[in-house]
Coordinates of C-alpha atoms in Angstrom, one line a residue:
Chain A
M528 CA 55.7 -91.6 -37.3
G529 CA 55.7 -88.2 -35.5
S530 CA 57.0 -84.8 -36.5
T531 CA 60.0 -82.7 -35.7
L532 CA 59.6 -79.0 -34.7
I533 CA 60.2 -77.8 -38.2
E534 CA 57.7 -80.3 -39.7
K535 CA 55.1 -79.1 -37.2
I536 CA 55.6 -75.4 -38.0
V537 CA 55.5 -76.0 -41.8
A538 CA 52.4 -78.3 -41.6
R539 CA 50.5 -75.8 -39.5
N540 CA 51.5 -73.0 -41.8
I541 CA 50.1 -74.7 -45.0
G542 CA 47.2 -76.3 -43.2
A543 CA 48.4 -79.9 -43.6
D544 CA 48.2 -82.7 -41.1
Q545 CA 51.8 -83.6 -41.6
V546 CA 54.7 -82.8 -43.9
K547 CA 57.8 -85.0 -44.7
P548 CA 61.4 -84.0 -45.5
G549 CA 61.9 -83.7 -49.3
Q550 CA 58.4 -82.4 -49.9
I551 CA 58.4 -79.1 -51.8
V552 CA 55.7 -76.7 -50.4
T553 CA 54.7 -73.1 -50.7
V554 CA 54.6 -71.4 -47.3
N555 CA 52.8 -68.2 -46.2
V556 CA 55.3 -65.9 -44.7
D557 CA 54.6 -64.3 -41.3
R558 CA 57.3 -61.6 -41.4
V559 CA 60.2 -60.5 -43.4
M560 CA 63.4 -58.5 -42.5
I561 CA 65.4 -56.4 -45.0
H562 CA 68.6 -54.6 -43.9
D563 CA 70.2 -51.5 -45.2
I564 CA 72.9 -53.3 -47.4
F565 CA 70.3 -55.0 -49.5
I566 CA 67.3 -52.6 -49.6
P567 CA 68.4 -50.9 -52.9
F568 CA 68.5 -54.2 -54.6
V569 CA 65.2 -55.4 -53.1
A570 CA 63.5 -52.2 -54.2
D571 CA 64.9 -52.5 -57.7
K572 CA 63.8 -56.1 -58.1
F573 CA 60.4 -55.5 -56.6
E574 CA 59.6 -52.8 -59.2
E575 CA 61.2 -54.7 -62.0
M576 CA 59.0 -57.6 -61.2
G577 CA 56.0 -55.3 -61.8
F578 CA 54.6 -55.2 -58.3
T579 CA 52.8 -52.0 -57.2
S580 CA 52.0 -52.8 -53.6
L581 CA 53.4 -54.8 -50.7
W582 CA 51.4 -57.9 -49.8
D583 CA 51.1 -56.7 -46.2
P584 CA 53.2 -53.6 -45.1
D585 CA 52.8 -54.6 -41.4
K586 CA 54.7 -57.8 -42.0
V587 CA 57.7 -56.1 -43.5
V588 CA 60.6 -54.8 -41.3
L589 CA 63.4 -52.6 -42.6
I590 CA 66.4 -52.3 -40.3
Y591 CA 69.5 -50.0 -40.8
D592 CA 72.4 -51.7 -39.1
H593 CA 75.3 -52.6 -41.4
L594 CA 76.0 -49.0 -42.4
I595 CA 75.1 -47.3 -39.0
P596 CA 76.7 -44.8 -38.6
T597 CA 77.9 -44.3 -42.2
S598 CA 81.6 -44.8 -42.8
A599 CA 81.6 -43.8 -46.5
V600 CA 79.7 -41.2 -48.4
E601 CA 78.1 -43.8 -50.7
D602 CA 76.4 -45.5 -47.6
V603 CA 73.9 -42.6 -47.4
R604 CA 72.4 -43.8 -50.7
H605 CA 71.1 -46.9 -48.9
F606 CA 69.1 -44.9 -46.3
K607 CA 67.7 -42.5 -49.0
I608 CA 66.5 -45.5 -51.1
G609 CA 65.1 -47.3 -48.0
D610 CA 63.3 -44.2 -46.7
A611 CA 61.8 -43.6 -50.2
F612 CA 60.7 -47.2 -50.4
A613 CA 59.1 -47.1 -47.0
E614 CA 57.3 -43.8 -47.8
K615 CA 56.0 -45.0 -51.2
Y616 CA 54.7 -48.4 -50.0
G617 CA 53.5 -47.5 -46.5
L618 CA 56.1 -49.3 -44.6
K619 CA 55.9 -48.4 -40.9
N620 CA 58.3 -50.9 -39.3
V621 CA 61.6 -49.0 -39.9
H622 CA 64.5 -49.0 -37.4
R623 CA 67.0 -46.4 -38.3
S624 CA 69.5 -46.8 -35.4
D625 CA 68.0 -49.2 -32.8
G626 CA 70.4 -52.0 -33.1
I627 CA 71.4 -55.1 -35.1
C628 CA 68.6 -56.7 -37.2
H629 CA 68.8 -60.2 -35.6
Q630 CA 68.6 -58.8 -32.1
L631 CA 65.7 -56.5 -32.9
M632 CA 63.5 -59.1 -34.7
T633 CA 62.8 -61.1 -31.5
E634 CA 63.4 -58.3 -29.0
A635 CA 60.7 -56.1 -30.7
G636 CA 58.4 -59.1 -31.1
Y637 CA 58.5 -59.3 -34.9
A638 CA 59.5 -63.0 -34.9
K639 CA 57.5 -65.1 -32.5
P640 CA 57.3 -68.8 -31.7
G641 CA 55.8 -70.9 -34.5
N642 CA 56.2 -68.1 -37.1
I643 CA 57.9 -68.5 -40.5
V644 CA 60.2 -65.6 -41.1
F645 CA 62.7 -64.8 -43.9
G646 CA 65.4 -62.2 -44.0
T647 CA 68.1 -60.9 -46.4
D648 CA 70.9 -62.1 -44.2
S649 CA 72.3 -65.5 -43.5
H650 CA 72.2 -65.1 -39.8
T651 CA 68.4 -64.9 -39.9
T652 CA 68.5 -68.4 -38.4
T653 CA 68.8 -66.5 -35.1
Y654 CA 65.0 -66.4 -34.4
G655 CA 64.9 -70.2 -34.0
C656 CA 65.9 -69.3 -30.4
V657 CA 62.2 -68.7 -29.7
G658 CA 61.0 -71.6 -31.9
C659 CA 60.5 -69.5 -35.0
F660 CA 61.4 -71.1 -38.4
S661 CA 63.6 -68.3 -39.9
S662 CA 66.1 -68.5 -42.7
G663 CA 68.2 -66.3 -44.9
I664 CA 67.4 -65.6 -48.6
G665 CA 68.6 -63.3 -51.4
Y666 CA 67.2 -60.0 -52.5
T667 CA 65.4 -61.4 -55.6
E668 CA 63.4 -63.9 -53.5
M669 CA 62.7 -61.2 -50.9
A670 CA 61.3 -59.0 -53.7
S671 CA 59.0 -61.8 -54.7
I672 CA 57.8 -62.4 -51.1
L673 CA 57.1 -58.6 -50.8
G674 CA 54.7 -59.0 -53.7
T675 CA 53.2 -62.4 -53.0
G676 CA 53.6 -63.2 -49.3
Q677 CA 54.8 -66.6 -50.2
L678 CA 58.0 -68.7 -50.8
W679 CA 58.6 -72.3 -51.9
I680 CA 60.7 -74.4 -49.6
R681 CA 61.9 -77.9 -49.5
V682 CA 60.9 -79.5 -46.1
P683 CA 64.3 -80.1 -44.5
E684 CA 65.6 -83.1 -42.6
T685 CA 66.3 -82.5 -38.9
I686 CA 69.5 -83.2 -36.9
K687 CA 68.7 -83.6 -33.2
V688 CA 71.3 -82.2 -30.9
V689 CA 71.1 -83.2 -27.2
V690 CA 73.2 -81.5 -24.5
N691 CA 72.5 -83.0 -21.1
G692 CA 74.1 -82.0 -17.7
T693 CA 75.6 -78.8 -16.3
L694 CA 78.1 -76.7 -18.3
P695 CA 81.4 -76.1 -16.5
D696 CA 81.8 -72.6 -15.0
N697 CA 83.9 -71.3 -17.8
V698 CA 81.9 -72.8 -20.7
T699 CA 79.1 -70.8 -22.4
A700 CA 76.6 -71.3 -25.2
K701 CA 79.2 -69.9 -27.5
D702 CA 81.6 -72.8 -26.7
V703 CA 78.7 -75.3 -27.3
I704 CA 77.8 -74.0 -30.8
L705 CA 81.5 -73.7 -31.8
R706 CA 82.1 -77.3 -30.7
L707 CA 79.0 -78.4 -32.6
I708 CA 80.2 -76.5 -35.8
G709 CA 83.6 -78.2 -35.4
D710 CA 82.0 -81.6 -35.2
L711 CA 79.5 -81.0 -38.1
R712 CA 82.0 -79.0 -40.2
S713 CA 81.0 -76.0 -42.2
D714 CA 78.6 -78.0 -44.5
G715 CA 77.4 -80.7 -42.1
A716 CA 74.0 -79.2 -41.7
T717 CA 73.5 -77.9 -45.2
Y718 CA 69.8 -78.0 -46.2
K719 CA 69.0 -79.3 -42.7
V720 CA 67.6 -78.0 -39.4
L721 CA 69.3 -78.3 -36.0
E722 CA 66.9 -79.0 -33.2
L723 CA 68.4 -78.5 -29.7
S724 CA 67.3 -80.1 -26.5
G725 CA 68.6 -81.6 -23.2
S726 CA 68.9 -80.3 -19.7
A727 CA 71.8 -78.0 -20.4
V728 CA 69.7 -76.4 -23.2
D729 CA 66.7 -76.1 -20.9
A730 CA 68.9 -74.3 -18.4
M731 CA 70.0 -71.7 -20.9
S732 CA 68.5 -68.2 -21.1
V733 CA 66.9 -67.2 -24.4
A734 CA 69.9 -64.9 -25.0
S735 CA 72.2 -68.0 -24.8
R736 CA 70.0 -70.0 -27.1
M737 CA 70.2 -67.0 -29.5
T738 CA 74.0 -67.3 -29.6
I739 CA 73.5 -70.9 -30.8
S740 CA 70.8 -70.3 -33.4
N741 CA 72.7 -67.3 -34.7
M742 CA 75.7 -69.4 -35.6
A743 CA 73.9 -72.5 -36.9
I744 CA 74.3 -71.2 -40.5
E745 CA 78.1 -71.6 -40.0
A746 CA 77.4 -75.4 -40.3
G747 CA 75.2 -74.6 -43.3
A748 CA 71.9 -75.1 -41.4
K749 CA 68.7 -73.8 -42.9
A750 CA 67.3 -73.2 -39.4
C751 CA 68.0 -74.0 -35.7
L752 CA 65.1 -74.5 -33.5
F753 CA 64.5 -74.6 -29.7
R754 CA 61.2 -75.7 -28.2
P755 CA 59.5 -72.7 -26.5
D756 CA 59.3 -72.8 -22.7
E757 CA 58.3 -70.4 -20.0
K758 CA 61.4 -68.3 -20.6
T759 CA 60.6 -68.1 -24.3
C760 CA 57.0 -67.0 -23.6
E761 CA 58.1 -64.3 -21.2
Y762 CA 60.7 -63.0 -23.7
S763 CA 58.3 -63.2 -26.7
R764 CA 55.3 -61.9 -24.7
V765 CA 53.1 -64.9 -25.6
N766 CA 51.1 -67.3 -23.5
M767 CA 52.2 -71.0 -22.9
E768 CA 48.8 -72.0 -24.4
D769 CA 49.7 -70.3 -27.6
V770 CA 52.7 -72.6 -28.1
D771 CA 51.3 -75.9 -26.7
W772 CA 51.3 -77.4 -30.2
L773 CA 55.0 -76.6 -30.7
Y774 CA 57.0 -79.6 -29.5
P775 CA 58.8 -82.4 -31.3
D776 CA 57.0 -85.8 -31.1
E777 CA 58.7 -88.6 -29.3
D778 CA 58.6 -90.7 -32.4
A779 CA 59.8 -88.0 -34.8
D780 CA 62.3 -89.0 -37.5
Y781 CA 65.8 -87.5 -37.3
C782 CA 68.5 -87.9 -39.9
R783 CA 71.1 -87.8 -37.2
V784 CA 71.3 -87.5 -33.5
M785 CA 74.3 -85.9 -31.7
E786 CA 74.6 -86.2 -28.0
Y787 CA 76.9 -84.3 -25.6
R788 CA 77.6 -84.4 -21.9
A789 CA 77.8 -80.8 -20.8
E790 CA 80.5 -81.6 -18.3
D791 CA 82.8 -82.8 -21.1
L792 CA 82.8 -79.4 -22.9
V793 CA 85.7 -76.9 -22.6
P794 CA 86.3 -73.3 -23.8
V795 CA 87.1 -73.4 -27.5
L796 CA 88.0 -71.0 -30.3
A797 CA 87.4 -71.0 -34.0
C798 CA 90.9 -70.4 -35.4
P799 CA 91.8 -68.6 -38.6
S800 CA 90.2 -68.6 -41.1
Q801 CA 87.3 -71.0 -41.0
V802 CA 84.5 -71.2 -38.4
D803 CA 84.9 -75.0 -38.3
N804 CA 88.6 -74.8 -37.4
I805 CA 87.9 -75.4 -33.7
K806 CA 90.6 -75.9 -31.0
P807 CA 90.5 -75.9 -27.2
V808 CA 91.6 -72.5 -25.9
T809 CA 94.4 -74.3 -24.1
E810 CA 96.0 -75.3 -27.5
V811 CA 96.5 -71.7 -28.6
E812 CA 96.9 -70.1 -25.2
G813 CA 99.6 -67.4 -25.1
T814 CA 99.0 -66.2 -28.7
E815 CA 99.6 -62.4 -28.7
L816 CA 96.6 -60.3 -29.6
D817 CA 96.3 -56.8 -31.0
Q818 CA 92.6 -56.4 -30.3
V819 CA 89.6 -58.0 -28.6
F820 CA 86.0 -57.6 -29.8
I821 CA 83.0 -58.2 -27.5
G822 CA 79.6 -57.7 -29.2
S823 CA 77.6 -58.4 -32.3
C824 CA 74.3 -60.2 -32.8
T825 CA 76.1 -63.4 -31.7
N826 CA 77.3 -62.1 -28.3
G827 CA 76.3 -58.5 -27.7
R828 CA 73.5 -59.1 -25.2
L829 CA 73.2 -58.1 -21.6
E830 CA 74.4 -61.4 -20.2
D831 CA 77.5 -61.2 -22.4
L832 CA 78.3 -57.6 -21.2
A833 CA 77.7 -58.8 -17.6
V834 CA 80.2 -61.6 -18.0
A835 CA 82.7 -59.2 -19.6
A836 CA 82.2 -56.5 -16.9
G837 CA 82.5 -59.2 -14.2
I838 CA 85.9 -60.3 -15.5
L839 CA 87.3 -56.9 -16.4
K840 CA 86.2 -55.2 -13.1
G841 CA 89.3 -53.6 -11.5
H842 CA 91.6 -54.5 -14.4
T843 CA 93.1 -52.6 -17.3
T844 CA 93.1 -54.0 -20.8
A845 CA 96.5 -54.9 -22.3
C846 CA 95.3 -54.5 -25.9
K847 CA 92.5 -52.7 -27.7
L848 CA 89.1 -53.8 -26.6
I849 CA 86.0 -52.9 -28.6
V850 CA 82.6 -53.5 -27.1
T851 CA 79.4 -53.3 -29.3
P852 CA 76.0 -54.0 -27.7
A853 CA 73.5 -55.7 -30.0
S854 CA 70.8 -53.1 -29.5
R855 CA 69.9 -49.7 -28.0
K856 CA 67.8 -51.4 -25.4
I857 CA 70.7 -53.6 -24.3
Y858 CA 73.0 -50.6 -24.4
M859 CA 70.8 -48.7 -22.0
E860 CA 70.3 -51.7 -19.7
A861 CA 74.0 -52.2 -19.5
I862 CA 74.5 -48.5 -18.6
K863 CA 71.9 -48.9 -15.8
A864 CA 73.5 -52.1 -14.5
G865 CA 76.9 -50.3 -14.4
Y866 CA 78.6 -52.7 -16.9
M867 CA 79.4 -49.9 -19.3
E868 CA 81.2 -47.9 -16.6
T869 CA 83.2 -50.9 -15.6
L870 CA 84.1 -51.7 -19.2
A871 CA 85.0 -48.1 -20.0
K872 CA 87.2 -47.8 -16.8
A873 CA 89.0 -51.0 -18.0
G874 CA 89.8 -49.2 -21.2
A875 CA 87.1 -50.4 -23.6
I876 CA 86.2 -48.5 -26.7
I877 CA 82.4 -48.7 -26.6
T878 CA 80.6 -48.4 -30.0
Q879 CA 77.0 -47.8 -31.0
P880 CA 74.9 -50.9 -31.6
G881 CA 75.4 -52.1 -35.2
C882 CA 77.2 -54.5 -37.5
G883 CA 80.4 -52.4 -37.9
L884 CA 83.4 -54.5 -37.1
C885 CA 81.7 -57.9 -37.5
C886 CA 81.1 -57.2 -41.1
G887 CA 84.5 -55.4 -41.5
R888 CA 83.1 -52.0 -42.5
A889 CA 84.1 -49.9 -39.6
G890 CA 84.9 -49.6 -35.9
G891 CA 88.2 -51.4 -35.5
I892 CA 89.3 -52.9 -38.8
L893 CA 92.8 -54.5 -38.7
T894 CA 95.8 -54.9 -41.1
D895 CA 98.3 -57.6 -42.1
G896 CA 99.8 -59.6 -39.3
E897 CA 97.4 -58.4 -36.6
K898 CA 95.4 -60.9 -34.5
V899 CA 92.0 -60.4 -33.0
L900 CA 89.9 -62.5 -30.6
A901 CA 86.3 -61.7 -31.3
T902 CA 82.9 -62.9 -30.1
N903 CA 81.0 -62.6 -33.4
N904 CA 80.2 -65.3 -35.9
R905 CA 82.6 -65.3 -38.8
N906 CA 86.4 -65.4 -39.2
F907 CA 86.6 -65.6 -42.9
L908 CA 89.6 -64.3 -44.8
G909 CA 89.4 -60.5 -44.9
R910 CA 86.3 -60.3 -42.7
M911 CA 87.7 -57.6 -40.4
G912 CA 90.3 -55.9 -42.6
T913 CA 92.9 -57.3 -44.8
S914 CA 93.1 -61.0 -45.8
K915 CA 96.2 -61.4 -43.5
V916 CA 94.4 -60.6 -40.3
G917 CA 94.1 -63.6 -37.9
I918 CA 90.6 -63.8 -36.5
Y919 CA 89.8 -66.1 -33.5
L920 CA 86.2 -66.6 -32.4
G921 CA 85.4 -67.3 -28.8
S922 CA 83.0 -66.6 -25.9
P923 CA 82.7 -63.3 -24.1
A924 CA 84.5 -64.9 -21.1
T925 CA 87.5 -66.0 -23.2
A926 CA 87.5 -62.6 -24.9
A927 CA 87.4 -60.5 -21.7
T928 CA 90.0 -62.7 -19.9
S929 CA 92.3 -62.4 -23.0
A930 CA 91.8 -58.6 -23.1
I931 CA 93.4 -58.3 -19.6
T932 CA 96.5 -60.3 -20.6
G933 CA 96.7 -59.2 -24.3
K934 CA 97.2 -62.9 -25.1
I935 CA 94.8 -65.7 -25.7
T936 CA 93.9 -66.9 -22.2
V937 CA 91.7 -69.6 -20.8
P938 CA 88.9 -68.1 -18.7
K939 CA 88.3 -69.0 -15.1
G940 CA 84.8 -69.7 -13.8
I941 CA 82.2 -67.1 -14.4
Q942 CA 80.2 -66.0 -11.4
G943 CA 76.6 -67.0 -11.6
N944 CA 76.9 -68.8 -14.9
Chain B
M576 CA 73.5 -74.0 -74.5
N577 CA 73.1 -77.8 -74.2
K578 CA 76.8 -78.5 -74.8
F579 CA 79.7 -76.1 -74.2
T580 CA 83.4 -76.1 -73.5
G581 CA 85.4 -73.8 -71.3
K582 CA 88.7 -73.1 -69.7
V583 CA 88.9 -74.2 -66.0
W584 CA 89.8 -72.2 -63.0
V585 CA 90.4 -74.4 -59.9
L586 CA 89.4 -73.3 -56.4
G587 CA 89.3 -75.3 -53.1
D588 CA 86.7 -76.2 -50.5
D589 CA 84.5 -73.7 -48.6
I590 CA 84.8 -70.8 -51.0
D591 CA 82.8 -68.4 -48.9
T592 CA 80.8 -65.3 -50.0
D593 CA 83.3 -63.0 -48.4
I594 CA 85.9 -64.4 -50.8
I595 CA 83.6 -64.1 -53.8
I596 CA 82.8 -60.5 -52.9
P597 CA 84.1 -58.9 -49.7
T598 CA 81.5 -56.8 -47.6
D599 CA 83.7 -53.7 -48.3
Y600 CA 82.5 -53.5 -51.9
L601 CA 78.8 -54.4 -51.4
A602 CA 77.8 -50.7 -51.2
L603 CA 79.2 -50.0 -54.6
P604 CA 76.2 -49.0 -56.9
T605 CA 76.3 -51.8 -59.4
I606 CA 77.5 -55.3 -60.0
E607 CA 79.7 -54.0 -62.8
D608 CA 81.5 -51.8 -60.3
M609 CA 81.9 -54.7 -57.9
K610 CA 83.0 -57.5 -60.3
Q611 CA 86.7 -56.5 -60.5
Y612 CA 86.9 -57.4 -56.8
G613 CA 85.5 -60.9 -57.2
F614 CA 87.6 -63.5 -55.3
S615 CA 90.1 -60.8 -54.3
P616 CA 90.8 -62.0 -50.7
L617 CA 92.0 -65.3 -52.1
R618 CA 93.2 -64.5 -55.6
P619 CA 93.4 -60.8 -56.4
E620 CA 94.3 -61.5 -60.0
L621 CA 91.5 -63.8 -60.8
A622 CA 88.6 -61.4 -61.7
S623 CA 90.8 -59.7 -64.4
R624 CA 91.9 -63.0 -65.9
I625 CA 88.5 -64.9 -66.2
Q626 CA 87.2 -64.8 -69.7
E627 CA 83.7 -65.3 -71.1
G628 CA 82.8 -69.0 -71.1
D629 CA 85.3 -70.1 -68.5
I630 CA 84.4 -72.7 -65.9
I631 CA 85.0 -72.6 -62.2
V632 CA 85.7 -76.0 -60.5
A633 CA 85.7 -76.0 -56.7
G634 CA 85.4 -78.4 -53.8
K635 CA 82.6 -78.8 -51.2
N636 CA 80.3 -76.1 -49.8
F637 CA 80.8 -73.5 -52.5
G638 CA 79.2 -70.2 -51.6
C639 CA 78.9 -70.7 -47.9
G640 CA 78.5 -67.7 -45.7
S641 CA 76.3 -64.7 -46.2
S642 CA 73.1 -64.3 -48.2
R643 CA 74.6 -61.7 -50.5
E644 CA 73.1 -62.3 -53.9
Q645 CA 76.0 -60.2 -55.4
A646 CA 78.0 -63.4 -55.1
P647 CA 76.3 -65.4 -57.9
E648 CA 75.6 -62.1 -59.8
I649 CA 79.3 -61.3 -59.8
I650 CA 80.2 -64.8 -61.1
K651 CA 77.6 -64.3 -63.8
A652 CA 78.9 -60.8 -64.6
L653 CA 82.4 -62.2 -65.1
K654 CA 80.7 -64.3 -67.8
V655 CA 81.6 -67.6 -66.2
A656 CA 79.6 -70.4 -68.0
C657 CA 79.0 -72.5 -64.9
V658 CA 80.4 -73.5 -61.5
I659 CA 81.1 -77.2 -60.9
A660 CA 81.5 -78.0 -57.2
K661 CA 81.2 -81.0 -54.9
S662 CA 78.4 -79.3 -53.0
Y663 CA 76.8 -75.8 -52.5
A664 CA 75.6 -73.8 -49.6
R665 CA 71.8 -73.5 -49.4
I666 CA 71.3 -69.7 -49.9
F667 CA 73.9 -69.4 -52.6
F668 CA 72.2 -72.3 -54.4
R669 CA 68.8 -70.6 -54.4
N670 CA 70.3 -67.2 -55.3
S671 CA 72.1 -68.8 -58.3
I672 CA 69.0 -70.4 -59.6
N673 CA 67.0 -67.2 -59.3
N674 CA 69.7 -65.3 -61.2
G675 CA 70.2 -68.0 -63.9
L676 CA 73.8 -68.9 -62.9
L677 CA 74.2 -72.6 -63.8
L678 CA 75.5 -74.8 -61.0
I679 CA 76.6 -78.4 -61.5
E680 CA 77.2 -80.9 -58.7
N681 CA 80.1 -83.4 -59.2
D682 CA 82.6 -84.7 -56.8
Q683 CA 85.0 -86.6 -59.1
I684 CA 86.3 -84.0 -61.6
Q685 CA 88.3 -82.3 -58.8
D686 CA 90.7 -85.2 -58.6
V687 CA 91.8 -85.0 -62.2
V688 CA 91.2 -81.5 -63.5
K689 CA 94.0 -78.9 -63.6
E690 CA 93.7 -75.1 -63.9
G691 CA 93.8 -74.2 -67.6
D692 CA 92.3 -77.5 -68.8
M693 CA 89.5 -77.4 -71.4
L694 CA 86.3 -79.0 -70.0
T695 CA 83.2 -79.9 -71.9
V696 CA 79.7 -79.9 -70.3
Q697 CA 76.8 -81.8 -71.7
M698 CA 73.8 -80.5 -69.7
G699 CA 72.1 -83.0 -67.5
E700 CA 74.3 -85.8 -68.7
Y701 CA 78.1 -85.6 -68.3
L702 CA 81.3 -83.6 -68.0
Q703 CA 84.1 -84.5 -70.4
L704 CA 87.8 -84.0 -69.8
G705 CA 90.0 -85.4 -72.5
D706 CA 88.7 -88.9 -73.1
R707 CA 87.2 -89.3 -69.6
T708 CA 83.5 -88.5 -68.8
F709 CA 81.8 -87.9 -65.5
P710 CA 78.0 -88.2 -65.1
I711 CA 76.0 -85.3 -63.8
A712 CA 72.4 -85.0 -62.7
S713 CA 69.6 -82.7 -63.9
L714 CA 67.8 -80.2 -61.6
P715 CA 64.4 -80.8 -60.0
D716 CA 61.4 -79.6 -62.0
N717 CA 60.4 -76.6 -59.8
L718 CA 64.0 -75.2 -60.2
M719 CA 64.0 -75.9 -63.9
D720 CA 60.7 -73.9 -64.1
I721 CA 62.4 -70.8 -62.7
I722 CA 65.4 -71.3 -65.0
N723 CA 63.2 -71.9 -68.0
A724 CA 61.2 -68.7 -67.2
G725 CA 64.6 -66.9 -67.3
G726 CA 65.0 -66.4 -63.6
L727 CA 62.7 -65.4 -60.7
V728 CA 62.3 -61.7 -61.9
K729 CA 60.9 -62.9 -65.3
A730 CA 58.7 -65.5 -63.6
M731 CA 57.2 -62.7 -61.4
Q732 CA 56.8 -60.4 -64.4
R733 CA 54.8 -63.1 -66.2
R734 CA 52.7 -63.5 -63.0
N735 CA 52.1 -59.7 -63.0
G736 CA 51.2 -59.7 -66.7
I737 CA 54.2 -57.8 -67.9
E738 CA 55.6 -58.7 -71.3
T739 CA 59.3 -58.4 -71.6
E740 CA 61.6 -58.5 -74.6
D741 CA 63.6 -61.6 -75.5

């Protein structure tokens, strides 16, 4: 019996020929990510545990994104503690305003194909877009990794997801992952790994795959992996020969196989207030909106801003539109490409790269009875303001189209998609 | 604490970490500052009404959502004796073990238990409600090792040769 992608990564990491689901193993961690919200707790636990040095300062990345820029006086404390921790333990990889952690980890090359990476955030599954086994953990476990470089894991079962064919013009990777979450439900992949393949997946950019791996946690997944290809290698700045071992065997064992015809997929929305409450956009079309949000680590990349700008060009928004690029690099590329000018002319409020509205701390929070269509990853009760805000999650195409009408609207074809 | 009895609070399926503790309150300095906001989006009154030794009974996928470890820490700070749910989200499960919050998996008690009932837990064996019992499993060895050490912090302290009280 052959191995799935996750089994290959874990086996190589621990120097075994093969591993099997259910086995409990201790892995050597290639990189860790800590963000501003949790650094005070990680620092506390690290010292409480009695560690006096980091296992490898180069392998630790500290990213300020949830509290950038600060929206409350107490937020400053997190940066002071983070800076002091970095200084004391010789931590060099500190990003103080470069963008959202999950974008930066692959963009800056910290998480590469075949690596094992853990982060203090549930959306750490994102780096699976380049074939990296990455998963979220709590701050106590992070503190123990900082001291030891290791973590125990249970080798997970794998669910194989195959999407073959060509996606319709108005259907994006976001619609694919939302549909998948709707079918799996919020706990359908708990303790398991999603492994994506098929011609529609092969045709996707790394950015689109990132949208899918980012949201895999919303079905409970421990990780979400894509086999690296030429696009991955170019993005991650590695050679194809470096990843020639990283493919699922034909006789690998899967606990479930889910197959989709890309042509059957339609634009969908996650409706209030659970991510697995998936409906076709047509079913809720016409719902009045108070705000539209395009951005986040789920859909704040250049291709997302390009789609939004393409749709909004020459139009004026009928409700508030907030745009948040996922990183400073993307922000600058979008300025250069003219997308930001188009969006600003259409009436968009463009914010700095950061977690802001997605985590409900700043930058457009809402109140009772208001409705928002957003491209981020969670629509939980109270996520973007009060618990009586209705949050719909959809693609940048659906979001931009709906911003023009001020109502939930089915997108038309996207040029060049 | 092999056998204990507590008053039950009933919650539904998919109780996510934003319900257990909204992001707004995560930057408060301590768990003690945060705990009054526990479960506030769903039941604002709950945190003030939970008493030491109470038991939370919930449906499937308890603790889904973010990796915030404040979620199990707050439940522990509210002095909840244990959570009984049909299933747990992965990160929440690990965080609970590492912080010594007892989680029990059972998918039958939800059909019969009502809020305010008194429920008895015999660790690793059964739940008892009135004259009915429901079997429960014990945890795998590697997790019991962490719990027996008193949580992950204590396990690491032992590794680093630090003696702690208690």
